[in-house]
């Protein structure tokens, strides 16, 4: 797993290192499972000071250079691999770092009704903007685009669609758009629930601010006319987005991320509040076409209950939602994780997806620790 798990960082002996240009970064894994290329975070300003404001490279324990990025909020991030109940030493050395391929990236596409679409090497996602809302189309949730290649593909998909040489809904060898959102929460959008149990749908974003645009982390802040904000972060190698949603001081009793349930697989979901996740196997909007299965999931560190809530009347193919409910205090911000894998990409089957979500929750509770000497 490679995502924005909170890292405990200890800077040992900062006053004694003087002008040394080489420092050891020890990453410790306290779990009995391997942590493979998991993105860790360190205070970038402290590292810059240690390296006397010089350029530097990160070298692993096999003498290989490791890519890194400095994020908008002052974090140095890089992928760390640590065996179970073990530690790995990385070394900061003075020198010019090698170029890094962009893996996590996103952009605004106004020509397609103000889409905002982002991706990493696992999947791609879309949030709908003001032009779509002004058209009257009701699409409240996050959309999922499948991928089966690691390189960025979204910009080319839009270029090809605008040129009418390809469309989003066919697989030309690297994935496609076969997930239906409609008037639902789609692939993991969080919403408030009123006192009658009705979902207060967020509608479409009104503005955006790209905070990180690769190479290893993408972060965007989406703002809404209601005053709410959603800060979404997607790291290289990760199946899940970290999302912090802030609603302001509205007075509703409950918040819940949701996943839409479609008629193609009405019983294909799992609710596991004790493991902090819920999952759904979406058979796509044209299951007979051999589109594979889109595995959708939500992981939440805090949950009161999980349940399946059907619509009174189906909305097209949508039968209802699975929801992970939590009591809401006006003014608070809520952090959770959501995303997807594809059976024709990097997620082979249902059992693997459920284990991934369960392991992700465990890793959230047991972050890697980092010490610099």
GROMACS .gro file of C-alpha atoms in nm, residues 4-358:
model
  355
    4UNK     CA    1  -0.093   0.926   0.290
    5UNK     CA    2  -0.085   0.742   0.620
    6UNK     CA    3   0.022   0.971   0.903
    7UNK     CA    4   0.390   0.915   0.978
    8UNK     CA    5   0.559   0.961   1.315
    9UNK     CA    6   0.886   1.139   1.233
   10UNK     CA    7   1.167   1.186   1.487
   11UNK     CA    8   1.463   1.405   1.399
   12UNK     CA    9   1.741   1.276   1.621
   13UNK     CA   10   2.043   1.489   1.703
   14UNK     CA   11   1.962   1.788   1.484
   15UNK     CA   12   2.206   2.013   1.671
   16UNK     CA   13   2.493   1.768   1.651
   17UNK     CA   14   2.493   1.692   1.278
   18UNK     CA   15   2.660   2.020   1.188
   19UNK     CA   16   2.734   2.046   0.818
   20UNK     CA   17   2.714   1.677   0.740
   21UNK     CA   18   2.582   1.613   0.389
   22UNK     CA   19   2.465   1.254   0.448
   23UNK     CA   20   2.190   1.135   0.681
   24UNK     CA   21   2.029   0.802   0.759
   25UNK     CA   22   1.650   0.770   0.746
   26UNK     CA   23   1.530   0.463   0.936
   27UNK     CA   24   1.175   0.347   0.863
   28UNK     CA   25   1.027   0.098   1.113
   29UNK     CA   26   0.736  -0.137   1.047
   30UNK     CA   27   0.572  -0.270   1.365
   31UNK     CA   28   0.322  -0.493   1.183
   32UNK     CA   29   0.366  -0.859   1.097
   33UNK     CA   30   0.308  -0.790   0.727
   34UNK     CA   31   0.536  -0.637   0.466
   35UNK     CA   32   0.483  -0.273   0.369
   36UNK     CA   33   0.570  -0.239   0.000
   37UNK     CA   34   0.644   0.100  -0.157
   38UNK     CA   35   0.424   0.281   0.091
   39UNK     CA   36   0.440   0.659   0.065
   40UNK     CA   37   0.586   0.811   0.382
   41UNK     CA   38   0.606   1.175   0.484
   42UNK     CA   39   0.883   1.380   0.650
   43UNK     CA   40   0.906   1.750   0.733
   44UNK     CA   41   1.066   1.893   0.417
   45UNK     CA   42   1.198   2.204   0.592
   46UNK     CA   43   1.387   1.993   0.846
   47UNK     CA   44   1.539   1.783   0.569
   48UNK     CA   45   1.637   2.096   0.376
   49UNK     CA   46   1.812   2.229   0.684
   50UNK     CA   47   1.995   1.900   0.742
   51UNK     CA   48   2.122   1.902   0.385
   52UNK     CA   49   2.238   2.265   0.418
   53UNK     CA   50   1.986   2.371   0.153
   54UNK     CA   51   2.167   2.163  -0.112
   55UNK     CA   52   2.011   1.934  -0.367
   56UNK     CA   53   1.997   1.575  -0.251
   57UNK     CA   54   1.910   1.221  -0.355
   58UNK     CA   55   1.750   0.940  -0.157
   59UNK     CA   56   1.924   0.601  -0.175
   60UNK     CA   57   1.771   0.276  -0.050
   61UNK     CA   58   1.945  -0.016   0.123
   62UNK     CA   59   2.021  -0.176  -0.215
   63UNK     CA   60   2.198   0.139  -0.342
   64UNK     CA   61   1.911   0.237  -0.570
   65UNK     CA   62   1.785   0.594  -0.606
   66UNK     CA   63   1.431   0.650  -0.477
   67UNK     CA   64   1.199   0.914  -0.629
   68UNK     CA   65   1.057   1.184  -0.405
   69UNK     CA   66   0.835   1.492  -0.407
   70UNK     CA   67   0.792   1.798  -0.187
   71UNK     CA   68   0.422   1.868  -0.139
   72UNK     CA   69   0.229   2.193  -0.109
   73UNK     CA   70   0.204   2.152   0.270
   74UNK     CA   71   0.577   2.110   0.323
   75UNK     CA   72   0.609   1.732   0.332
   76UNK     CA   73   0.888   1.532   0.170
   77UNK     CA   74   0.728   1.212   0.044
   78UNK     CA   75   0.883   0.897  -0.102
   79UNK     CA   76   0.794   0.525  -0.134
   80UNK     CA   77   0.938   0.303   0.140
   81UNK     CA   78   0.952  -0.076   0.150
   82UNK     CA   79   0.989  -0.241   0.491
   83UNK     CA   80   0.958  -0.610   0.573
   84UNK     CA   81   0.729  -0.733   0.851
   85UNK     CA   82   0.846  -0.644   1.203
   86UNK     CA   83   1.157  -0.489   1.055
   87UNK     CA   84   1.322  -0.165   0.949
   88UNK     CA   85   1.482  -0.024   0.635
   89UNK     CA   86   1.749   0.243   0.618
   90UNK     CA   87   1.741   0.509   0.347
   91UNK     CA   88   2.025   0.757   0.299
   92UNK     CA   89   2.002   1.125   0.207
   93UNK     CA   90   2.310   1.219   0.003
   94UNK     CA   91   2.406   1.546  -0.160
   95UNK     CA   92   2.359   1.556  -0.536
   96UNK     CA   93   2.114   1.632  -0.814
   97UNK     CA   94   1.815   1.391  -0.811
   98UNK     CA   95   1.718   1.204  -1.125
   99UNK     CA   96   1.406   1.302  -1.315
  100UNK     CA   97   1.088   1.132  -1.193
  101UNK     CA   98   0.807   1.008  -1.417
  102UNK     CA   99   0.472   1.169  -1.338
  103UNK     CA  100   0.233   0.909  -1.200
  104UNK     CA  101  -0.033   1.102  -1.007
  105UNK     CA  102  -0.181   1.396  -1.196
  106UNK     CA  103  -0.507   1.573  -1.278
  107UNK     CA  104  -0.659   1.863  -1.472
  108UNK     CA  105  -0.975   2.064  -1.539
  109UNK     CA  106  -1.150   1.994  -1.871
  110UNK     CA  107  -1.399   2.276  -1.933
  111UNK     CA  108  -1.484   2.160  -2.283
  112UNK     CA  109  -1.644   1.844  -2.137
  113UNK     CA  110  -1.892   2.037  -1.916
  114UNK     CA  111  -1.626   2.133  -1.658
  115UNK     CA  112  -1.502   1.786  -1.572
  116UNK     CA  113  -1.224   1.762  -1.318
  117UNK     CA  114  -1.042   1.432  -1.372
  118UNK     CA  115  -0.737   1.287  -1.198
  119UNK     CA  116  -0.546   0.959  -1.200
  120UNK     CA  117  -0.252   0.754  -1.082
  121UNK     CA  118  -0.112   0.421  -1.203
  122UNK     CA  119  -0.414   0.229  -1.067
  123UNK     CA  120  -0.729   0.416  -1.167
  124UNK     CA  121  -0.880   0.749  -1.268
  125UNK     CA  122  -1.162   0.953  -1.116
  126UNK     CA  123  -1.389   1.237  -1.219
  127UNK     CA  124  -1.581   1.505  -1.031
  128UNK     CA  125  -1.850   1.704  -1.210
  129UNK     CA  126  -1.834   2.084  -1.231
  130UNK     CA  127  -2.054   2.391  -1.269
  131UNK     CA  128  -2.127   2.358  -1.642
  132UNK     CA  129  -2.284   2.018  -1.590
  133UNK     CA  130  -2.491   2.147  -1.299
  134UNK     CA  131  -2.612   2.442  -1.508
  135UNK     CA  132  -2.723   2.197  -1.776
  136UNK     CA  133  -2.967   2.046  -1.525
  137UNK     CA  134  -2.810   1.700  -1.537
  138UNK     CA  135  -2.814   1.539  -1.192
  139UNK     CA  136  -2.478   1.375  -1.115
  140UNK     CA  137  -2.375   1.415  -0.753
  141UNK     CA  138  -2.102   1.158  -0.692
  142UNK     CA  139  -1.750   1.068  -0.798
  143UNK     CA  140  -1.708   0.882  -1.125
  144UNK     CA  141  -1.459   0.598  -1.181
  145UNK     CA  142  -1.254   0.542  -1.496
  146UNK     CA  143  -1.074   0.210  -1.526
  147UNK     CA  144  -0.706   0.175  -1.615
  148UNK     CA  145  -0.487  -0.122  -1.709
  149UNK     CA  146  -0.160   0.067  -1.772
  150UNK     CA  147   0.059   0.263  -1.531
  151UNK     CA  148   0.120   0.568  -1.750
  152UNK     CA  149  -0.112   0.871  -1.745
  153UNK     CA  150  -0.395   0.831  -1.997
  154UNK     CA  151  -0.666   1.083  -1.909
  155UNK     CA  152  -0.541   1.382  -2.110
  156UNK     CA  153  -0.511   1.167  -2.423
  157UNK     CA  154  -0.859   1.024  -2.369
  158UNK     CA  155  -1.004   1.376  -2.375
  159UNK     CA  156  -0.796   1.470  -2.680
  160UNK     CA  157  -0.914   1.162  -2.868
  161UNK     CA  158  -1.276   1.215  -2.764
  162UNK     CA  159  -1.275   1.581  -2.875
  163UNK     CA  160  -1.120   1.476  -3.208
  164UNK     CA  161  -1.390   1.206  -3.239
  165UNK     CA  162  -1.131   0.936  -3.310
  166UNK     CA  163  -1.208   0.740  -2.990
  167UNK     CA  164  -1.465   0.756  -2.713
  168UNK     CA  165  -1.452   0.713  -2.337
  169UNK     CA  166  -1.670   0.401  -2.333
  170UNK     CA  167  -1.458   0.156  -2.534
  171UNK     CA  168  -1.137  -0.010  -2.416
  172UNK     CA  169  -0.856   0.059  -2.662
  173UNK     CA  170  -0.605  -0.131  -2.452
  174UNK     CA  171  -0.570   0.090  -2.143
  175UNK     CA  172  -0.916   0.115  -1.985
  176UNK     CA  173  -1.242   0.305  -2.026
  177UNK     CA  174  -1.543   0.472  -1.863
  178UNK     CA  175  -1.808   0.208  -1.789
  179UNK     CA  176  -1.924   0.323  -1.444
  180UNK     CA  177  -2.260   0.495  -1.400
  181UNK     CA  178  -2.307   0.774  -1.143
  182UNK     CA  179  -2.633   0.953  -1.221
  183UNK     CA  180  -2.826   1.109  -0.929
  184UNK     CA  181  -2.630   0.909  -0.667
  185UNK     CA  182  -2.316   0.927  -0.451
  186UNK     CA  183  -2.130   0.726  -0.713
  187UNK     CA  184  -1.801   0.567  -0.613
  188UNK     CA  185  -1.758   0.694  -0.258
  189UNK     CA  186  -1.882   1.051  -0.215
  190UNK     CA  187  -1.958   1.156   0.144
  191UNK     CA  188  -2.278   1.343   0.219
  192UNK     CA  189  -2.477   1.465   0.516
  193UNK     CA  190  -2.792   1.281   0.623
  194UNK     CA  191  -3.086   1.478   0.762
  195UNK     CA  192  -3.299   1.383   1.064
  196UNK     CA  193  -3.544   1.195   0.839
  197UNK     CA  194  -3.267   0.981   0.692
  198UNK     CA  195  -3.255   1.165   0.358
  199UNK     CA  196  -2.923   1.218   0.181
  200UNK     CA  197  -2.828   1.585   0.136
  201UNK     CA  198  -2.659   1.553  -0.203
  202UNK     CA  199  -2.356   1.777  -0.264
  203UNK     CA  200  -2.432   1.847  -0.635
  204UNK     CA  201  -2.130   1.971  -0.839
  205UNK     CA  202  -1.820   2.168  -0.736
  206UNK     CA  203  -1.814   2.539  -0.816
  207UNK     CA  204  -1.435   2.597  -0.813
  208UNK     CA  205  -1.112   2.404  -0.774
  209UNK     CA  206  -0.751   2.457  -0.666
  210UNK     CA  207  -0.478   2.210  -0.765
  211UNK     CA  208  -0.239   2.188  -0.469
  212UNK     CA  209  -0.010   1.902  -0.583
  213UNK     CA  210   0.020   1.778  -0.940
  214UNK     CA  211   0.270   1.494  -0.924
  215UNK     CA  212   0.492   1.328  -0.980
  216UNK     CA  213   0.400   1.105  -0.682
  217UNK     CA  214   0.104   1.284  -0.524
  218UNK     CA  215  -0.196   1.467  -0.661
  219UNK     CA  216  -0.406   1.694  -0.438
  220UNK     CA  217  -0.703   1.912  -0.530
  221UNK     CA  218  -0.935   2.129  -0.322
  222UNK     CA  219  -1.290   2.130  -0.456
  223UNK     CA  220  -1.523   2.404  -0.329
  224UNK     CA  221  -1.902   2.410  -0.345
  225UNK     CA  222  -2.167   2.681  -0.347
  226UNK     CA  223  -2.292   2.551  -0.012
  227UNK     CA  224  -1.961   2.648   0.150
  228UNK     CA  225  -1.828   2.294   0.182
  229UNK     CA  226  -1.481   2.192   0.066
  230UNK     CA  227  -1.334   1.856  -0.029
  231UNK     CA  228  -0.957   1.808  -0.030
  232UNK     CA  229  -0.876   1.493  -0.228
  233UNK     CA  230  -0.530   1.333  -0.232
  234UNK     CA  231  -0.422   1.041  -0.452
  235UNK     CA  232  -0.073   0.890  -0.429
  236UNK     CA  233   0.123   0.682  -0.677
  237UNK     CA  234   0.049   0.312  -0.638
  238UNK     CA  235  -0.263   0.363  -0.429
  239UNK     CA  236  -0.613   0.228  -0.488
  240UNK     CA  237  -0.777   0.477  -0.250
  241UNK     CA  238  -0.810   0.855  -0.236
  242UNK     CA  239  -0.774   1.030   0.100
  243UNK     CA  240  -1.053   1.288   0.131
  244UNK     CA  241  -1.114   1.553   0.393
  245UNK     CA  242  -1.460   1.705   0.364
  246UNK     CA  243  -1.560   2.016   0.562
  247UNK     CA  244  -1.925   2.124   0.559
  248UNK     CA  245  -1.916   2.429   0.781
  249UNK     CA  246  -2.163   2.473   1.064
  250UNK     CA  247  -2.467   2.316   0.902
  251UNK     CA  248  -2.697   2.135   1.144
  252UNK     CA  249  -2.742   1.775   1.033
  253UNK     CA  250  -2.702   1.475   1.263
  254UNK     CA  251  -2.514   1.228   1.040
  255UNK     CA  252  -2.242   1.207   0.777
  256UNK     CA  253  -2.187   0.907   0.549
  257UNK     CA  254  -1.976   0.814   0.248
  258UNK     CA  255  -2.180   0.607   0.005
  259UNK     CA  256  -2.139   0.364  -0.285
  260UNK     CA  257  -2.420   0.322  -0.536
  261UNK     CA  258  -2.565  -0.028  -0.582
  262UNK     CA  259  -2.665  -0.114  -0.939
  263UNK     CA  260  -2.922  -0.366  -1.060
  264UNK     CA  261  -2.650  -0.567  -1.238
  265UNK     CA  262  -2.526  -0.694  -0.897
  266UNK     CA  263  -2.774  -0.606  -0.621
  267UNK     CA  264  -2.618  -0.834  -0.357
  268UNK     CA  265  -2.251  -0.792  -0.447
  269UNK     CA  266  -2.148  -0.588  -0.144
  270UNK     CA  267  -1.985  -0.641   0.196
  271UNK     CA  268  -2.029  -0.424   0.505
  272UNK     CA  269  -1.753  -0.474   0.762
  273UNK     CA  270  -1.770  -0.201   1.030
  274UNK     CA  271  -1.540  -0.398   1.260
  275UNK     CA  272  -1.269  -0.383   0.992
  276UNK     CA  273  -1.358  -0.027   0.893
  277UNK     CA  274  -1.453  -0.088   0.531
  278UNK     CA  275  -1.738  -0.150   0.290
  279UNK     CA  276  -1.698  -0.286  -0.062
  280UNK     CA  277  -1.899  -0.343  -0.379
  281UNK     CA  278  -1.834  -0.539  -0.699
  282UNK     CA  279  -1.981  -0.326  -0.979
  283UNK     CA  280  -2.044  -0.523  -1.298
  284UNK     CA  281  -2.034  -0.202  -1.509
  285UNK     CA  282  -2.305  -0.039  -1.716
  286UNK     CA  283  -2.280  -0.305  -1.990
  287UNK     CA  284  -2.182  -0.628  -1.819
  288UNK     CA  285  -2.245  -0.840  -2.131
  289UNK     CA  286  -1.967  -0.652  -2.313
  290UNK     CA  287  -1.682  -0.816  -2.120
  291UNK     CA  288  -1.595  -0.500  -1.930
  292UNK     CA  289  -1.468  -0.685  -1.624
  293UNK     CA  290  -1.557  -0.589  -1.266
  294UNK     CA  291  -1.495  -0.255  -1.098
  295UNK     CA  292  -1.424  -0.310  -0.729
  296UNK     CA  293  -1.531  -0.005  -0.527
  297UNK     CA  294  -1.445   0.054  -0.163
  298UNK     CA  295  -1.459   0.293   0.131
  299UNK     CA  296  -1.235   0.277   0.438
  300UNK     CA  297  -1.326   0.492   0.734
  301UNK     CA  298  -1.137   0.518   1.065
  302UNK     CA  299  -1.461   0.618   1.241
  303UNK     CA  300  -1.802   0.460   1.179
  304UNK     CA  301  -2.119   0.409   1.383
  305UNK     CA  302  -2.298   0.173   1.144
  306UNK     CA  303  -2.299   0.042   0.788
  307UNK     CA  304  -2.616  -0.045   0.602
  308UNK     CA  305  -2.781  -0.087   0.264
  309UNK     CA  306  -3.045   0.181   0.198
  310UNK     CA  307  -3.256   0.115  -0.115
  311UNK     CA  308  -3.430   0.393  -0.306
  312UNK     CA  309  -3.808   0.409  -0.286
  313UNK     CA  310  -3.798   0.410  -0.665
  314UNK     CA  311  -3.491   0.291  -0.862
  315UNK     CA  312  -3.299   0.569  -1.038
  316UNK     CA  313  -3.230   0.405  -1.373
  317UNK     CA  314  -2.997   0.112  -1.293
  318UNK     CA  315  -2.930   0.246  -0.944
  319UNK     CA  316  -3.115   0.062  -0.665
  320UNK     CA  317  -2.977   0.252  -0.365
  321UNK     CA  318  -2.658   0.293  -0.162
  322UNK     CA  319  -2.445   0.124   0.095
  323UNK     CA  320  -2.358   0.386   0.357
  324UNK     CA  321  -2.102   0.412   0.638
  325UNK     CA  322  -2.277   0.636   0.889
  326UNK     CA  323  -2.117   0.847   1.161
  327UNK     CA  324  -2.264   1.111   1.389
  328UNK     CA  325  -2.181   1.462   1.273
  329UNK     CA  326  -2.094   1.766   1.483
  330UNK     CA  327  -2.146   2.101   1.304
  331UNK     CA  328  -1.813   2.258   1.208
  332UNK     CA  329  -1.611   1.936   1.208
  333UNK     CA  330  -1.414   1.799   0.912
  334UNK     CA  331  -1.436   1.433   0.821
  335UNK     CA  332  -1.152   1.222   0.677
  336UNK     CA  333  -1.207   0.893   0.497
  337UNK     CA  334  -1.070   0.692   0.205
  338UNK     CA  335  -1.242   0.574  -0.113
  339UNK     CA  336  -1.145   0.434  -0.450
  340UNK     CA  337  -1.143   0.139  -0.686
  341UNK     CA  338  -0.961  -0.143  -0.859
  342UNK     CA  339  -1.038  -0.320  -1.187
  343UNK     CA  340  -1.038  -0.692  -1.261
  344UNK     CA  341  -0.872  -0.623  -1.599
  345UNK     CA  342  -0.610  -0.407  -1.431
  346UNK     CA  343  -0.427  -0.455  -1.102
  347UNK     CA  344  -0.706  -0.601  -0.885
  348UNK     CA  345  -0.761  -0.966  -0.983
  349UNK     CA  346  -1.064  -1.067  -0.779
  350UNK     CA  347  -1.318  -0.994  -0.504
  351UNK     CA  348  -1.127  -1.170  -0.226
  352UNK     CA  349  -0.811  -0.973  -0.301
  353UNK     CA  350  -1.007  -0.647  -0.295
  354UNK     CA  351  -1.166  -0.719   0.044
  355UNK     CA  352  -0.829  -0.817   0.191
  356UNK     CA  353  -0.673  -0.501   0.054
  357UNK     CA  354  -0.936  -0.283   0.222
  358UNK     CA  355  -0.903  -0.468   0.552
   0.00000   0.00000   0.00000
